[in-house]
Amino acid sequence: MANRNLLLIFVIVSFFVYSSLSQPLKTTCNGVFLSYNYTGGYPIPPTDPTNQPYRFESTVTVLNNGRDELKSWSVFVGFQNNEVLVSATNALLADGRSLPAFVGNGTVLVGSSNTDLKSAIETAGDLTQMEVIIQVVGTRFGNRNGTLDAPLPLNLTLANDGYSCPSPTRQGNELQLCCTRDLNAPSNITLENFQPRKDGDLIIMYDIIRTYETDYWAQVSISNHNPLGRLDNWKLSWDWTRGEFIYAMKGAYPSVVDTTGCVFGPQGQHYKEMDFSQALNCARSPTIVDLPPTRANDTQIGLIPFCCRNGTILPPNMDPSKSLSAFQMQVFKMPPDLNRTEFFPPLNWKINGTFSSNFQCGPPVQVSPSQYPDPTGLPSRTEAVASWQVACNITRFTEEPPKCCVSFSSFFNDSVVPCSTCACGCNNPSQTCNANEPALLLPSESLLVPFENRTAEALKWAELKRRDVRNPLPCGDNCGVSINWHLLSDYRDGWTARITLFNWGDTDFANWVAAVQLDKAGPGFEKAYSFNGSVLPNSSNIIFMQGLPDFNYLVAEMDGANPRKDPRVPGTQQSVLSFTKKKTPGIDVADGDGFPMRVFFNGEECALPTIRPTNNGRKAIATNSAFSSLLVLALFLMYW
């Protein structure tokens, strides 16, 4: 009898254990359930036995089975087969790129329309509010003879803060995992139930400041948080997703004023009494530009703090008051969003400028409402109705050439190492130049001569120094801005360098900034004599420089004194920098420590030469002094 009871207990326990094990993870997960299910694919042209392209179709599922609402869900998919993502329903790439996009190193997906997933508790188990299903279509590459019949990502995980995720498990053609709240991890939910504000090189705020049944006023602010980065002539764009259109603006303007999309679209059908000739833009992806300073006090489109600067946003340590740009716009909505509490911020934010870095912007994330000083001057603050933050970071693509370059020279060598061949790209190397040959060393006076006029001097210098010259000669550097770094002196207690900026382009640079990174010598920096120079805050090795008042313009290239026979001359700015050796014991200036490891102009990193001047026996001091003064004298005579 006892054995029979034991057997019955064993059967009952086994049944419950089997039942719990047999239940799918999707129903047993008490956190956020994630899955990636490969649903099919087939080979596509062209035929390539070694690296065949395939179409793949998959489904990514995010289900919130936890107690807390999942704000701004974010999922990392670790693609591994050189995938190109072509489409993804209900999702966007977190880095702001448009599809199709290369995702072979993995990518983060975020919500497009359904960004927040509520819990079952607050929705009574309504899956439409708890779950998002993403249909993914793309192209992968692989060998026909490989094992890629059911290609799955290398990894799958929740990218939100405050969650702990195990490694995914494979069930046939599907990866699954359950992420749970981790009390020791940073929380992504604040007391106000908003996302925390993030850091970025550039922060864009989208603040609703006034709201009505059919429309609202939004303030868009762009703030620069990168100590070296800047924007000139910024252009800002985004995508409307709910049929919105811009009726009026203050502080900025659309690059194209066009309302035909509204007149012939659903907006015209809904707003039948509206005079669309007074509206500004009905494009799904408008482009916005800043206003010139002359419109700052315009009562119709100006009078907005931090507006109207021709799109210039300076680094914060240069001038905090000029590191921000702002404008306001009146946005009309479309059904079913016609009430004063329905807001959908635009998506796919993009920003760029002339001679400025590339920025990749993430999705808008709702944060606590922004606060502004009271516009009437009262000692109070006005709070926005709702606020979203877009964090943008500088991204330098490997295939994109630099916009500036650096040459090296020194007191112990009378040859200048110029900017490298094709330092800023060679669009069309021909038989007249060789893009693979190193640049010819130059005499110092050649730095003031455009590349197309240097050939004779370079050949004479090569003959004098008995150096071989290849035919065809190397191509030019093709850089609009070049910077010469010259070691001026080296003595027992310190040393000096001279930096010269050359503008070979057609555009003046107002309020220019430059920076050099000297890994070993930076702590010894003392003074810049003709520039405003200082060590960058929170850094010991980056020297930040800008023009002094009335000398902060780097003018464009101009005609020589006699345009008929003299070559054009670049705009220039120059200063000497002094260093002490007391804070840098053991430094060897001539052996390389006196040359910068990185150089920046207006936030752009410049191309450096591949070699430095050699120190094969230092010359007499008199010779060094004469050589180091040659460029200064040439600059003086040029502007006399």
GROMACS .gro file of C-alpha atoms in nm, residues 161 195-205 223-226 359-363 365 367 389-394:
model
   29
  161ASP     CA    1   1.852   4.947  -1.901
  195GLN     CA    2   1.290   5.787  -1.973
  196PRO     CA    3   1.609   5.942  -1.831
  197ARG     CA    4   1.774   6.206  -2.047
  198LYS     CA    5   2.076   6.077  -2.235
  199ASP     CA    6   2.412   6.222  -2.329
  200GLY     CA    7   2.514   6.285  -2.688
  201ASP     CA    8   2.734   6.502  -2.906
  202LEU     CA    9   2.420   6.685  -3.017
  203ILE     CA   10   2.088   6.688  -2.832
  204ILE     CA   11   1.762   6.779  -3.007
  205MET     CA   12   1.458   6.856  -2.791
  223SER     CA   13   2.230   7.196  -2.833
  224ASN     CA   14   2.594   7.108  -2.892
  225HIS     CA   15   2.764   6.903  -2.618
  226ASN     CA   16   3.081   6.804  -2.804
  359PHE     CA   17   2.565   6.289  -3.700
  360GLN     CA   18   2.359   5.977  -3.648
  361CYS     CA   19   2.046   6.043  -3.445
  362GLY     CA   20   1.853   5.794  -3.236
  363PRO     CA   21   1.475   5.776  -3.201
  365VAL     CA   22   1.245   5.931  -2.639
  367VAL     CA   23   1.144   6.256  -2.114
  389GLN     CA   24   1.472   6.397  -2.666
  390VAL     CA   25   1.672   6.292  -2.973
  391ALA     CA   26   2.038   6.210  -2.903
  392CYS     CA   27   2.277   6.243  -3.198
  393ASN     CA   28   2.641   6.137  -3.203
  394ILE     CA   29   2.925   6.213  -3.440
   0.00000   0.00000   0.00000
